[in-house]
Amino acid sequence: MPERKPRKDAARNRAAVLAAADTLFTDCASPDDVTMADIAAAAGVGKGTLFRAFGDRVGLIGALYAARLEPVEEAVETGPPPLGPATPPLQRVPALLDALLCFKLDNRHLALALEGTGSGSPYQAAHYERWHALLRDMLEQLPGLPDSGFAAHALLAAVRADLVEHLAGEERVPREAMRSQLADYTAAFLRAPRDPE
Amino acid sequence: MPERKPRKDAARNRAAVLAAADTLFTDCASPDDVTMADIAAAAGVGKGTLFRAFGDRVGLIGALYAARLEPVEEAVETGPPPLGPATPPLQRVPALLDALLCFKLDNRHLALALEGTGSGSPYQAAHYERWHALLRDMLEQLPGLPDSGFAAHALLAAVRADLVEHLAGEERVPREAMRSQLADYTAAFLRAPRDPE
DNA sequence: TCATAAGCGGACCCCGGGTCCGTATTCTAG
DNA sequence: CTAGAATACGGACCCGGGGTCCGCTTATGA
């Protein structure tokens, strides 16, 4: 395949934009008061450059998000328990949800910016489908649970960026409290199946 | 309190706008390709009128949403079982979630428009807090469940408009299937407490 | 009927995402 | 090293949508 390597300045600019956007997003109160022009300016670059490199706003945010998310993905795909693939579902499901929660807590504005993108919802983001499939498959291995597809969606909905933001921001729930609440919630759901004693 | 009654034409126009917006939203593919100008035009009214009557876009959508939601609220507050207040929590919780799901199914675009409003999320909509409080209180009466506040959030997240839209639209899950999946999910969660046999 | 306040409408402003194209930079072949 | 093509740059520019403003119209009630 003729995958031509990009020019050096292009690569440098891309990196600069990514870096600038990153700090801007983490510093700002709401993701949508950081504009494309702001980012371009902060990166010392023209708007055109920015759009050529990432296509559009969603593309840029998506790239940032992907970069931040990469460690988590690696930990899930090839890491040690309890996140790695060798873990039995009963421990891995809560571990995954906890990891996702932590990620959203650590990248509030970014996740918010990505999920709140137009009416698109998070449901057409490439990542979402991956997490959903993974979670669904794990749930499927657990006997006696209801429709795994829906359950996976519902569990993922419990760690949606705006909910997390609301809890952390409005309700001032501290990080560890939120983690344990989520763990309890997950546990309650997973405890369900063994009912016919 | 000096609550002056509005002029007749004002009332008429308000109603016209509401009606026009309603049909526009239900007909259109995505909630954000119906603009304020469209609504004004469809209602045969100037933009100014529209903004004076509802403040801003969110206000208008909120008003529409509230109107549509009113029957549900009444059913919950003063209706017969299984939605009404006389129902024991174990039946009322699933009934409430089911009612909410049906509502979102029947008002997809509207709910989508309201929940997807900026980064505001649904969590600052007045209605949300009501549902959350109600659900939390019901959960509280059930022994052995984890933190009711979080659980209420998580359960409500399972019927969020964009998830419902995704399931109905992208995954083509039929209405009744979705209802039963939600019911199963809810049941699994509620079944949890009685574990120490 | 007339005075006054409430309401009306649509031209207008603002601002942000996205585009365009003349110019500058990098790459590559000779 | 150099010339030419290919690629990238940047910021002026466009467009569309939310929200405002103010001179004019219409309801109201004395």
Short mmCIF file of N, CA and C in Angstrom, two decimals, chain A residues 61-71 73 103 110 114 127:
data_model
loop_
_atom_site.label_atom_id
_atom_site.label_comp_id
_atom_site.label_asym_id
_atom_site.label_seq_id
_atom_site.Cartn_x
_atom_site.Cartn_y
_atom_site.Cartn_z
N ILE A 61 -10.61 16.33 18.15
CA ILE A 61 -10.90 15.84 19.50
C ILE A 61 -10.74 14.32 19.55
N GLY A 62 -11.20 13.68 18.51
CA GLY A 62 -11.08 12.23 18.45
C GLY A 62 -9.62 11.79 18.53
N ALA A 63 -8.76 12.50 17.82
CA ALA A 63 -7.33 12.15 17.83
C ALA A 63 -6.76 12.29 19.24
N LEU A 64 -7.09 13.41 19.87
CA LEU A 64 -6.64 13.63 21.24
C LEU A 64 -7.11 12.51 22.15
N TYR A 65 -8.38 12.26 22.05
CA TYR A 65 -9.02 11.25 22.88
C TYR A 65 -8.34 9.90 22.68
N ALA A 66 -8.13 9.56 21.44
CA ALA A 66 -7.51 8.27 21.13
C ALA A 66 -6.12 8.18 21.76
N ALA A 67 -5.38 9.28 21.66
CA ALA A 67 -4.04 9.27 22.23
C ALA A 67 -4.08 9.02 23.73
N ARG A 68 -4.99 9.71 24.40
CA ARG A 68 -5.10 9.55 25.85
C ARG A 68 -5.59 8.16 26.23
N LEU A 69 -6.42 7.62 25.36
CA LEU A 69 -7.08 6.35 25.69
C LEU A 69 -6.16 5.16 25.46
N GLU A 70 -5.15 5.37 24.67
CA GLU A 70 -4.31 4.26 24.23
C GLU A 70 -3.78 3.40 25.37
N PRO A 71 -3.24 3.98 26.43
CA PRO A 71 -2.76 3.15 27.53
C PRO A 71 -3.83 2.22 28.07
N GLU A 73 -6.43 1.07 26.51
CA GLU A 73 -6.71 0.00 25.56
C GLU A 73 -5.64 -1.08 25.63
N PHE A 103 -10.70 6.82 33.75
CA PHE A 103 -10.29 7.54 32.56
C PHE A 103 -11.13 8.80 32.37
N LEU A 110 -12.15 16.46 27.96
CA LEU A 110 -11.95 15.81 26.68
C LEU A 110 -13.12 14.87 26.38
N LEU A 114 -15.96 15.12 23.42
CA LEU A 114 -16.19 14.10 22.41
C LEU A 114 -17.60 13.56 22.45
N HIS A 127 -14.56 4.07 19.29
CA HIS A 127 -14.19 3.39 20.52
C HIS A 127 -15.38 2.73 21.18
#
